[in-house]
Coordinates of C-alpha atoms in Angstrom, one line a residue:
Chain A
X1208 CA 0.0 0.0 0.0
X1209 CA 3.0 2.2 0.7
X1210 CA 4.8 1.6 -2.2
X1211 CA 2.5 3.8 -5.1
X1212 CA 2.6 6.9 -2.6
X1213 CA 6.3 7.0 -2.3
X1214 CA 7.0 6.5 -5.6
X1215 CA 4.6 9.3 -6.6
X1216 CA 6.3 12.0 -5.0
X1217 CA 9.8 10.5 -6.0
X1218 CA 9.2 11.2 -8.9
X1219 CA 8.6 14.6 -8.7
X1220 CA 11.4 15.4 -7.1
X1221 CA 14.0 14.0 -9.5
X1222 CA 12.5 15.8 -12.7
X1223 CA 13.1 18.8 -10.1
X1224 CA 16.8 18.0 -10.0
X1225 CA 17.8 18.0 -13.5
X1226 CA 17.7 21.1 -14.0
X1227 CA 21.1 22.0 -16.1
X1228 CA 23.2 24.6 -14.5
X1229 CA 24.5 27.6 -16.0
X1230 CA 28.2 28.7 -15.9
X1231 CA 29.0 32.5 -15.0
X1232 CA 30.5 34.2 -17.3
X1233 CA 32.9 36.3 -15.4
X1234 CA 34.8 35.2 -12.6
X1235 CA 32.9 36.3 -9.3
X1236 CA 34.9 39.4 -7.6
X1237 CA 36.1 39.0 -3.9
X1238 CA 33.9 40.3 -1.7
X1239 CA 36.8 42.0 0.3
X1240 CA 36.8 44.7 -3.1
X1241 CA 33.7 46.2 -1.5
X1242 CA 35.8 47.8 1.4
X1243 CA 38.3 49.3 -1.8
X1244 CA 36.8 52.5 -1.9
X1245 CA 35.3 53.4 1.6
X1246 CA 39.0 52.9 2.7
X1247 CA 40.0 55.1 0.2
X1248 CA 37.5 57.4 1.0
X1249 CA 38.4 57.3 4.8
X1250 CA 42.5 58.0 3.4
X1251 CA 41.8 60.9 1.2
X1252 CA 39.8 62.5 4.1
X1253 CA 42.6 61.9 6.4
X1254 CA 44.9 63.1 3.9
X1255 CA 43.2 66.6 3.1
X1256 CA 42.8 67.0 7.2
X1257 CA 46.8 66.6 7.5
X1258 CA 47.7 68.6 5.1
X1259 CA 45.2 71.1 5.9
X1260 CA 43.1 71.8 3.1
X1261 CA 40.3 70.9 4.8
X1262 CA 40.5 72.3 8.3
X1263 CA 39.9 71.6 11.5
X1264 CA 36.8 73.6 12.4
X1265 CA 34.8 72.4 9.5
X1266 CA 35.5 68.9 9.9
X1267 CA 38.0 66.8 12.1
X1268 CA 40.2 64.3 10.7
X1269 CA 39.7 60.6 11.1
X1270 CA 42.3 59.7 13.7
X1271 CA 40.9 63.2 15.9
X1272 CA 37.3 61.7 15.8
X1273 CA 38.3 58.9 17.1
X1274 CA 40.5 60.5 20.0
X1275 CA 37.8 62.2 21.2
X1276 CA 35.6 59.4 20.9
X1277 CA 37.8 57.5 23.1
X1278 CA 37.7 60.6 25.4
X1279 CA 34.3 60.7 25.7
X1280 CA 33.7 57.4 26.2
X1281 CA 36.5 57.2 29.2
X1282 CA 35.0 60.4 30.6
X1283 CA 31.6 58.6 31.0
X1284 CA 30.2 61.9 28.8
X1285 CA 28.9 59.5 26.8
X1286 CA 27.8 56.6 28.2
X1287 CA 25.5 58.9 30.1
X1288 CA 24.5 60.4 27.0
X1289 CA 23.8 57.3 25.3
X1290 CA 21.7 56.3 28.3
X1291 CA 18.9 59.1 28.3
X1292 CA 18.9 58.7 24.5
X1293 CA 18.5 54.6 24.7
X1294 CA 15.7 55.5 27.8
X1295 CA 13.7 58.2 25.4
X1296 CA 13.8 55.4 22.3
X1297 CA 12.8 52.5 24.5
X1298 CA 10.0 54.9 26.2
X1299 CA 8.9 56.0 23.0
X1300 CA 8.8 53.1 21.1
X1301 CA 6.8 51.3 23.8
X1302 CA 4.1 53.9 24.0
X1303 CA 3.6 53.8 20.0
X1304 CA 3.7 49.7 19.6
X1305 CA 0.4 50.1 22.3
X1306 CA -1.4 52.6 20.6
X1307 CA -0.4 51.0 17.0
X1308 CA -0.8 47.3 17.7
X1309 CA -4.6 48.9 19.4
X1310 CA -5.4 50.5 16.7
X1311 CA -4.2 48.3 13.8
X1312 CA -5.5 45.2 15.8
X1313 CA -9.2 47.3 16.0
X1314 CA -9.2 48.3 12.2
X1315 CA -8.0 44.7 11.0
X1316 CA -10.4 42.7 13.1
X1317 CA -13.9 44.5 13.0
X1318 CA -15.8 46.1 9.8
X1319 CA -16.7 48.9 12.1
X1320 CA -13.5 49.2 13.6
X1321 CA -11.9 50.0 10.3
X1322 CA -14.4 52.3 8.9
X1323 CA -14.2 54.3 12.5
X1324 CA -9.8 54.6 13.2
X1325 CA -8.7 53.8 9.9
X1326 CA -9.8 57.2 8.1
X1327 CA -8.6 59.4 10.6
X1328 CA -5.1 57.8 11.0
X1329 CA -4.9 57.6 7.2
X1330 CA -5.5 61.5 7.0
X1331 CA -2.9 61.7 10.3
X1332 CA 0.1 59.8 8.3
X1333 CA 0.1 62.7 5.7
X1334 CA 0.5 65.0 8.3
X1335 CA 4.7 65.8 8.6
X1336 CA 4.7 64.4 11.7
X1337 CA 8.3 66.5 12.5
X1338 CA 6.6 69.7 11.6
X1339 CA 4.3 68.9 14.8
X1340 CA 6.9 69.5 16.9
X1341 CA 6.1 73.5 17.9
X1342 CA 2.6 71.8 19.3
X1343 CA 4.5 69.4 20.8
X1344 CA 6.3 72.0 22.7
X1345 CA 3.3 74.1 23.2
X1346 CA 1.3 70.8 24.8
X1347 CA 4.4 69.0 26.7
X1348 CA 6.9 71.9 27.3
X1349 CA 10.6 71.6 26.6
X1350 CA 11.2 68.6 29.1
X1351 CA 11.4 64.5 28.4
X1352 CA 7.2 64.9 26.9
X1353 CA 7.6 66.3 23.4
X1354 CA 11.0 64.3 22.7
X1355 CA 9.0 60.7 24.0
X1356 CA 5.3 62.0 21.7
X1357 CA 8.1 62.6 19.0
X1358 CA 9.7 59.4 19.0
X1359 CA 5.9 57.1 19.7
X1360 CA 4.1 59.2 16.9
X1361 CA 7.3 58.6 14.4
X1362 CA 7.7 54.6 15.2
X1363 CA 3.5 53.9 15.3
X1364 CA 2.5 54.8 11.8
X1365 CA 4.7 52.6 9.7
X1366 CA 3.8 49.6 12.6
X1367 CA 0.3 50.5 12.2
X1368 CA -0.3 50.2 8.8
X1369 CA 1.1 47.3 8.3
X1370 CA -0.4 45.4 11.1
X1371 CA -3.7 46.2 9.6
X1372 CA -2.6 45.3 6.7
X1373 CA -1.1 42.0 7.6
X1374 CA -4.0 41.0 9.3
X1375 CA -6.8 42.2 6.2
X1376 CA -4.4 39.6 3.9
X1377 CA -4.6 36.9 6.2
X1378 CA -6.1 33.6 3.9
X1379 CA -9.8 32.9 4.4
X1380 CA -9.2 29.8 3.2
X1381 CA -7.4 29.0 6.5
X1382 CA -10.0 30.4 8.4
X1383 CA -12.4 28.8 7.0
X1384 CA -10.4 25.4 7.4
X1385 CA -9.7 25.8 11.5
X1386 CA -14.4 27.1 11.4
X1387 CA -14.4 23.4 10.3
X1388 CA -12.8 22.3 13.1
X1389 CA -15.0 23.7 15.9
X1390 CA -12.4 26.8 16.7
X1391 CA -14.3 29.9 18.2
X1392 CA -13.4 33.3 16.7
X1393 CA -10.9 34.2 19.5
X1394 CA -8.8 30.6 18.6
X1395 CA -8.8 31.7 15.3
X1396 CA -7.5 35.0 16.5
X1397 CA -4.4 33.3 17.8
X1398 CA -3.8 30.7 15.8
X1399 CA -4.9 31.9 12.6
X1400 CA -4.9 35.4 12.2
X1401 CA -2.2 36.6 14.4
X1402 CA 0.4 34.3 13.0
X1403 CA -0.5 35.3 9.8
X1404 CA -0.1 39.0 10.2
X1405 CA 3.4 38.5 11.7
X1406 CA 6.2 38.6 9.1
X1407 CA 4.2 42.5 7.7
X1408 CA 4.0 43.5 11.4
X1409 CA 7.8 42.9 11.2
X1410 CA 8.2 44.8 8.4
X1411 CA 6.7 47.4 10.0
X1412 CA 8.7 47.0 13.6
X1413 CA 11.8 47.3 11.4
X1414 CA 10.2 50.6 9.6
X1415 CA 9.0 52.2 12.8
X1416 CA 12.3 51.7 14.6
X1417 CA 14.4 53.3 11.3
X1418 CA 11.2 56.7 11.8
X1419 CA 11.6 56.5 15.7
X1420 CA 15.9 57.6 15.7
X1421 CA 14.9 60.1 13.4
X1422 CA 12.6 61.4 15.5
X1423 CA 14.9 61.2 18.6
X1424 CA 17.7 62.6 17.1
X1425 CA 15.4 65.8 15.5
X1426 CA 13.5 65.8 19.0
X1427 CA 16.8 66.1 20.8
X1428 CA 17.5 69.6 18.4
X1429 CA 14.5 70.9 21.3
X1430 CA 16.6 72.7 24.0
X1431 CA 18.3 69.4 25.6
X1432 CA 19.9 69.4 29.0
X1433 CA 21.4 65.4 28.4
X1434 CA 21.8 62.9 25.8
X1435 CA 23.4 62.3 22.2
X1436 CA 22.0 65.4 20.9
X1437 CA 22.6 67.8 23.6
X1438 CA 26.4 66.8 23.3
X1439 CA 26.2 67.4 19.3
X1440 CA 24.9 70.3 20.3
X1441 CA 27.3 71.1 23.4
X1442 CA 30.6 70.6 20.6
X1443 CA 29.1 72.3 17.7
X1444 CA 28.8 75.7 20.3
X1445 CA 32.6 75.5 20.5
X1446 CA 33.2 74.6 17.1
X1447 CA 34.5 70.5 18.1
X1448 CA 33.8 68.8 14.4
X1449 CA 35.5 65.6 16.0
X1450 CA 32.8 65.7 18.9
X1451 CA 29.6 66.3 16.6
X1452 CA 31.2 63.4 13.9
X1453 CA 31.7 61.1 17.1
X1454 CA 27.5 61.8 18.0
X1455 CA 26.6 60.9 14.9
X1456 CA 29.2 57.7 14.5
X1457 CA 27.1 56.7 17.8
X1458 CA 23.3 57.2 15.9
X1459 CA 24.4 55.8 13.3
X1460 CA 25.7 52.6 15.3
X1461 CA 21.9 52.7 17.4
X1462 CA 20.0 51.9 14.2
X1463 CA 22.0 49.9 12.3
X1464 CA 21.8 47.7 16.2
X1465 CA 18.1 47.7 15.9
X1466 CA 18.2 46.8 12.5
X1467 CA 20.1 44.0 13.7
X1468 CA 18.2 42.9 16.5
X1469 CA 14.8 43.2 14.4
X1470 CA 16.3 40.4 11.9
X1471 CA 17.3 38.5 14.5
X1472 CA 13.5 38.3 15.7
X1473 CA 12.4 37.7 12.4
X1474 CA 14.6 34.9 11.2
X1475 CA 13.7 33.3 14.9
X1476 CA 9.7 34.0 14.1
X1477 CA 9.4 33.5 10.9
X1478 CA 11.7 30.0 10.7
X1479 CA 8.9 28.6 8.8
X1480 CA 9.3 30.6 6.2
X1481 CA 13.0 30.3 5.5
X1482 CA 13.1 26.5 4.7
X1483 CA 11.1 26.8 1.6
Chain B
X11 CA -33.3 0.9 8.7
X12 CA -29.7 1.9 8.3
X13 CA -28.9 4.5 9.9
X14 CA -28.2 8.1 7.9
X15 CA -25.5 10.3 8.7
X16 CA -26.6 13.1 6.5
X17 CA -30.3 13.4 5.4
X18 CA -31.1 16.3 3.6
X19 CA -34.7 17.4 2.2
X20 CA -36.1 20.2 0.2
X21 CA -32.8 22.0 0.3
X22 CA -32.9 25.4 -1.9
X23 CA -29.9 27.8 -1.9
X24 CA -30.0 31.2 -3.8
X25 CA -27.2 33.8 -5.0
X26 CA -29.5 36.7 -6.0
X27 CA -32.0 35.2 -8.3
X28 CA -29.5 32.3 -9.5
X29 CA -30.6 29.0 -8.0
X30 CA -27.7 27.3 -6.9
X31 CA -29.3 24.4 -5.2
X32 CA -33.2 23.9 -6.4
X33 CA -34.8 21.2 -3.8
X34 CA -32.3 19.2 -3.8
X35 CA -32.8 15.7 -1.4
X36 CA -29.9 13.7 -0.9
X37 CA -29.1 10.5 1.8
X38 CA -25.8 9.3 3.2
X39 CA -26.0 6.2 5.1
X40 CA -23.6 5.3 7.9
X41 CA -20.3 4.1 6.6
X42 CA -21.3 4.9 3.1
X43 CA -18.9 6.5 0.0
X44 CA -20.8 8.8 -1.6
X45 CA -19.6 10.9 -4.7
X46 CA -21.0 13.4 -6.1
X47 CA -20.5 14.6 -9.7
X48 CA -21.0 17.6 -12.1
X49 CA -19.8 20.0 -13.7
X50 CA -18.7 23.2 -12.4
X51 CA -21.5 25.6 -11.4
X52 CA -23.4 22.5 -10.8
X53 CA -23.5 23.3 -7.2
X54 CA -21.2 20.5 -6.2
X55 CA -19.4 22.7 -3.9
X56 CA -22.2 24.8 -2.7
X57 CA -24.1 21.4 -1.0
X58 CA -20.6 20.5 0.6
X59 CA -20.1 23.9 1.7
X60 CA -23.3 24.2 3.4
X61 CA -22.8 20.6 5.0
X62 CA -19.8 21.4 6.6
X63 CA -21.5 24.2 8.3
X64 CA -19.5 27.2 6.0
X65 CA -22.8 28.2 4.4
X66 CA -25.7 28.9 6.9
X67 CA -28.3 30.8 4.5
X68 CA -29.5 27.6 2.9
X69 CA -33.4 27.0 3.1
X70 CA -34.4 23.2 3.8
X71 CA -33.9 20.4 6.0
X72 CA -30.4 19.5 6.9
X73 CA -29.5 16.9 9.5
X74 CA -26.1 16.0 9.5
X75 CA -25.5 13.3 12.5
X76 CA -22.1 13.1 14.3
X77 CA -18.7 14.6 13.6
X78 CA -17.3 16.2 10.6
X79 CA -14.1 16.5 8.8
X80 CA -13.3 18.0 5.5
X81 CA -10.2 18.0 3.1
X82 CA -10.3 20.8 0.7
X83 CA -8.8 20.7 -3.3
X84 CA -5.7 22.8 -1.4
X85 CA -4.2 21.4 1.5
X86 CA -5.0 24.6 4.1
X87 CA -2.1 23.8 6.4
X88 CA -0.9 26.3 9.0
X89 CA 2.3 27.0 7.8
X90 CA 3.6 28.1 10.6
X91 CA 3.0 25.1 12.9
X92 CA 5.0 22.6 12.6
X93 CA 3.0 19.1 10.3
X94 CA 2.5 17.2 13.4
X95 CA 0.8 20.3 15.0
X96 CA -1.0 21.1 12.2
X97 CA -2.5 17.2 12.4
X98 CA -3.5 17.1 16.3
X99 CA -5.3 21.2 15.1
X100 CA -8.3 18.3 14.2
X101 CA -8.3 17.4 17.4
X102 CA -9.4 20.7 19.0
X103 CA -7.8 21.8 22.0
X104 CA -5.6 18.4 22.9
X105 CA -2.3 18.2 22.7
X106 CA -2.0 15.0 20.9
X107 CA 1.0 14.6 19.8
X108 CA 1.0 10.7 19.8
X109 CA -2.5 10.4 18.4
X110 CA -1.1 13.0 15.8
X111 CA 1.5 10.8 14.8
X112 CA -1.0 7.6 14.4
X113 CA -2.3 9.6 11.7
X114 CA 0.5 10.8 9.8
X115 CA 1.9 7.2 10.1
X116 CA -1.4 5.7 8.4
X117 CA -0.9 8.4 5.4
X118 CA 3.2 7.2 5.5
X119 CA 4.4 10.5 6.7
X120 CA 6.0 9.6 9.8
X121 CA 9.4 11.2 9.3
X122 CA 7.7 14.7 8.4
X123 CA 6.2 14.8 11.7
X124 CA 8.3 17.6 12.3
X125 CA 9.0 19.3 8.7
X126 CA 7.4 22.6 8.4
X127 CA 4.4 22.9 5.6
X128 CA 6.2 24.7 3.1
X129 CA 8.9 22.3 2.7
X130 CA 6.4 19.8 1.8
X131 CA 5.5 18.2 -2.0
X132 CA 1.3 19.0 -2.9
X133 CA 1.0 15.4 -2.1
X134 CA 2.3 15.3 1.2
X135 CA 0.7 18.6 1.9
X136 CA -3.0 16.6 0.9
X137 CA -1.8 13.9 2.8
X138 CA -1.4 15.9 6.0
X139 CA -4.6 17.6 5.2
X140 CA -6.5 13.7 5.3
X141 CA -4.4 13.4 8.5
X142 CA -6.0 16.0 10.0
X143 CA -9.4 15.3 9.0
X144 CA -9.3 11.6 9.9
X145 CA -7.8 12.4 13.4
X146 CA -11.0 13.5 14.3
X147 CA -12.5 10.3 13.9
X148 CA -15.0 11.7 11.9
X149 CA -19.1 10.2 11.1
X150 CA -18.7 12.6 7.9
X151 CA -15.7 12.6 6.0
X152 CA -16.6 15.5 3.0
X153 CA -13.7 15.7 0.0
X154 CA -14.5 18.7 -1.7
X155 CA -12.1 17.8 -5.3
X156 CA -9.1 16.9 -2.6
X157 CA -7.0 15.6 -5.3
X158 CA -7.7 17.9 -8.4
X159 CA -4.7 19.8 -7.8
X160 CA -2.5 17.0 -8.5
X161 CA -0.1 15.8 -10.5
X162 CA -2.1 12.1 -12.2
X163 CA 1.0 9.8 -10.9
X164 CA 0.3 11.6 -7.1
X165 CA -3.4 11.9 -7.9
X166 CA -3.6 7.8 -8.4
X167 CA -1.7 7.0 -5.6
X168 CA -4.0 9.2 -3.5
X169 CA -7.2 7.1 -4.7
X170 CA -5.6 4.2 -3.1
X171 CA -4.5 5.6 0.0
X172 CA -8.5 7.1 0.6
X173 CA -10.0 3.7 -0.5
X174 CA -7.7 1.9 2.5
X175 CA -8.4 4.7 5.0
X176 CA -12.1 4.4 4.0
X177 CA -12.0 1.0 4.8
X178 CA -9.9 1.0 8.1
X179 CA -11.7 3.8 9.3
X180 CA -15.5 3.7 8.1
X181 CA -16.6 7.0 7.8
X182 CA -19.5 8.1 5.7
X183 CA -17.8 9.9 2.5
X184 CA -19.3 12.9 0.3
X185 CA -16.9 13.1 -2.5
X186 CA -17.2 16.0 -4.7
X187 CA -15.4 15.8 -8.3
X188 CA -15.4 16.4 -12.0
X189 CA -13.6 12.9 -12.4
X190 CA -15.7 10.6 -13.2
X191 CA -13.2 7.2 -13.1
X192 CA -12.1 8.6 -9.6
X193 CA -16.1 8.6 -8.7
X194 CA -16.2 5.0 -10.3
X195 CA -13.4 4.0 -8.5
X196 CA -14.0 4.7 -4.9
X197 CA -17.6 5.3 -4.5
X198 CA -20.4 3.0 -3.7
X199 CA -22.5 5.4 -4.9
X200 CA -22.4 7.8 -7.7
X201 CA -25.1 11.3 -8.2
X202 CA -25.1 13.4 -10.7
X203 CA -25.7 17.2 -9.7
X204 CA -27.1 19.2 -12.5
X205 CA -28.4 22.8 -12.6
X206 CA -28.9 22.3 -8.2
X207 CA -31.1 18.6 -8.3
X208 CA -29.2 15.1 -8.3
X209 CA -30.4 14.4 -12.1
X210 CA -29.0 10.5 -12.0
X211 CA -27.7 7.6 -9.6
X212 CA -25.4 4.4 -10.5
X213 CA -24.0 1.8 -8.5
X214 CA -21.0 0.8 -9.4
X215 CA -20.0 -3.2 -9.0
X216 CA -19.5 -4.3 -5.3
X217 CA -15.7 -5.7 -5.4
X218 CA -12.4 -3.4 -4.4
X219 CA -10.4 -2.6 -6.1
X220 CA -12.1 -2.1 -9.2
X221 CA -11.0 -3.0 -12.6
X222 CA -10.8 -0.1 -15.0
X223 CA -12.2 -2.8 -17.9
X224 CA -15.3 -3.8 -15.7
X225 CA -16.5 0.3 -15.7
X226 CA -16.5 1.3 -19.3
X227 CA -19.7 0.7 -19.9
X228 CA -21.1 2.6 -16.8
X229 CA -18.5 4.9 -17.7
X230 CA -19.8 6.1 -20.9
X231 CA -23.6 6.0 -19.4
X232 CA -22.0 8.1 -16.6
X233 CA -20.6 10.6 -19.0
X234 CA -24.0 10.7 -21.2
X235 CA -25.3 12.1 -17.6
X236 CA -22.9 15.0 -17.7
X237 CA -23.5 15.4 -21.1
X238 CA -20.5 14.2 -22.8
X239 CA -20.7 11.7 -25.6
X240 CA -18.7 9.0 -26.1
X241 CA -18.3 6.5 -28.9
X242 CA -19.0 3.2 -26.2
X243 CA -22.5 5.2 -25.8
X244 CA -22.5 6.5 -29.8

């Protein structure tokens, strides 16, 4: 009884495998060749900073950005920096992921839900958000508020729409399959829809975080007293190019981390996906 | 009186002012394999639909008696549990993971017990699909074209594999397909659905499994049904 299944599906997958392959025509380049001209770059900017055609008070050489990064590292300047500007992200972000994942969940789920939020948030997103900010101060003052508001308004729009929309595309088919098998609405909800509205509410995660350091590092420009962007600030008031480069070195470092970390969580939840 | 696991009277379903399904009776007996032909728009999908409880705006009597399972013409896994999880899903609620395995062992897939869906072939995804609906031990088995996505090496295979489940098992069976040797092959059985009213019934010989020789004559009278001619009815 075994036998007519097996071979069935065997042979499938030989007429899969005989598939001729093709040669390259040019031998593949080392990968290493990518780092040519960044170094080069790096050199030449080095270079003009030596010799001094391109001085110091407009921009810092190389090997001085990094001395003062050191510096301000061992000086704890800005570890403590980096601190209040991880804590206004983390805060941030955390408020927008609740009032996105509310919202998107709402629209996504019930007919009424997205006639009632999604119009309003739709007409929101075309708002620039960054031009909000002399509200922001008039509402939250020039404290931790309007830079936190900044950051949550910036990272919940891209995670919004795309949990709504991850959730509208999920197969009716499947739900239909697990309403066969006696599951209520709210199992379907967590084995069904949810699951399936995962790998675009990554997407957006990954979106939102990339919106929400723009926001920080725009909301920090309002009259900060601590963090990254009161010490670009601080060294661009006495004319330290190495200082401000070293501040944005450290931004820079932030989102490519989160960017990191985000496709870390996605190739752990979305496994299934990646053995196809 | 045998008992009937499905006894359905009267039944009339509309879309607009199309009549899908015009008073339409139909009887399954316990145990019995039942398939159910025509061609498409007959309705053929619309009755299984509306027995598996998907379609509620039917008009009609509808008694369906026991438990039901159904295998669609795609495979509807989860793909994002893994296949022995998506098997012991028929089971509602209990983690089963050694009754799960029963089942994929009775349709040969044992060893993809822990494969994720995607990495399966469209016959081991059906098969997982069966899995899942026989785990539930189900009175009603309905097959709505399970094996019309198929390649015809897999599709054969799959015939057999339902026939011996059928038999282990004993399920009533609503098959609904355009194949008319697949009908011939595993039903007792075999309506004809046209424009929403079973039009004809045959009863194909007793013995399994059937000789493709000993149907060509109910074949061709089968086909006449459907309104194709052949040259054994010409």
């Amino acid at each position: 009884m075994s036998i007519p299944v097996l071979t069935a599906d065997r042979t499938r997958v030989s007429s899969a495998a005989v598939t001729p392959t093709r040669k390259p025509r040019r031998r593949a380049l080392s990968g290493a060749w990518r780092w040519a001209s960044p170094v080069a770059l790096l050199l030449l900017w080095q270079v003009t900073s030596s010799t001094g055609i391109l001085p110091d008070d407009k921009l810092s050489s190389p090997a001085k950005v990094l001395a003062a990064g050191v510096d301000l590292a061992t000086s704890g300047q800005l570890g403590d920096a980096f601190v209040v500007s991880l804590r206004r992200v983390l805060i941030g972000v955390a408020v927008g992921a609740v009032i996105a994942l509310a919202l998107g969940i709402t629209a996504g789920l019930s007919r009424w839900g997205a006639v009632l939020v999604d119009p309003p948030v739709q007409m929101l997103r075309t708002l620039p958000f960054l031009g909000l900010i002399p509200l922001f101060i008039i509402w939250f003052g020039i404290g931790e508020e309007p830079k936190i508001a900044l950051v949550a308004l910036g990272f919940a729009f891209p995670l919004y729409l795309n949990v709504y929309a991850g959730i509208r595309d999920t197969d009716p088919q499947l739900l239909e399959a697990t309403a066969v098998l006696g599951f209520t609405r709210w199992e379907r909800l967590a084995h069904v829809v949810l699951p399936a509205a995962l790998p675009q509410a990554l997407v957006g995660l990954r979106q939102g975080l990339g919106v929400a350091w723009l926001s920080l590092i725009v909301g920090e420009q309002i009259n900060a007293d601590a963090g990254l962007g009161y010490l670009i600030n601080n060294a661009r008031d006495f004319l330290r190019t190495d200082q401000v480069v070293v501040g944005l070195v450290v931004y820079a470092g932030l989102g490519l981390a989160t960017d990191a970390l985000v496709r870390a969580l996605e190739g752990r939840a979305l496994r299934w996906r990646s053995t196809r | 009186m045998a008992q009937h696991t499905v006894t359905v009277r009267g039944l009339v379903r509309q879309f607009g002012p199309r009549r899908v399904l015009d008073d339409l009776d139909l009887v399954v007996r316990q145990g019995e394999f039942v398939a159910l032909l025509g061609r498409s728009g007959s309705g053929k999908s619309t009755l299984l639909r509306i027995l598996a409880g998907l379609d509620r705006d039917a008009d009609g009597e509808i008694a369906v008696d026991g438990t039901v399972s159904v295998a669609f013409q795609q495979p509807r896994l989860l793909p994002w549990r893994r296949v022995w999880r998506n098997v012991s899903l028929g089971l509602h609620g209990v983690d089963g993971r050694e009754v799960a395995e029963k089942a994929l062992a009775e349709v040969q897939l044992t060893d993809h017990a822990q494969a994720w869906p995607l990495t399966l072939s469209g016959g081991e995804a059906q098969r997982v699909s069966l899995a899942r609906a026989l785990v539930r031990e189900p009175d009603l088995l309905l097959l709505d074209e399970p094996f019309g996505a198929l390649d015809a090496l897999t599709r054969l295979a799959m015939h057999r594999l339902v026939d011996d489940l059928w038999q282990r098992h004993r399920p009533a069976v609503l098959l609904v397909t355009h194949d008319v040797d697949e009908a011939l092959e595993l039903a007792d059985r075999v309506l004809v659905l046209d424009e929403g009213r079973i039009v004809a019934e045959h009863t194909p010989p007793a013995g399994r499994p059937r000789r493709h020789a000993d149907l060509t004559e109910l074949r061709a009278r089968v086909l006449a049904d459907l309104g194709v001619v052949t040259d054994e009815a010409a």
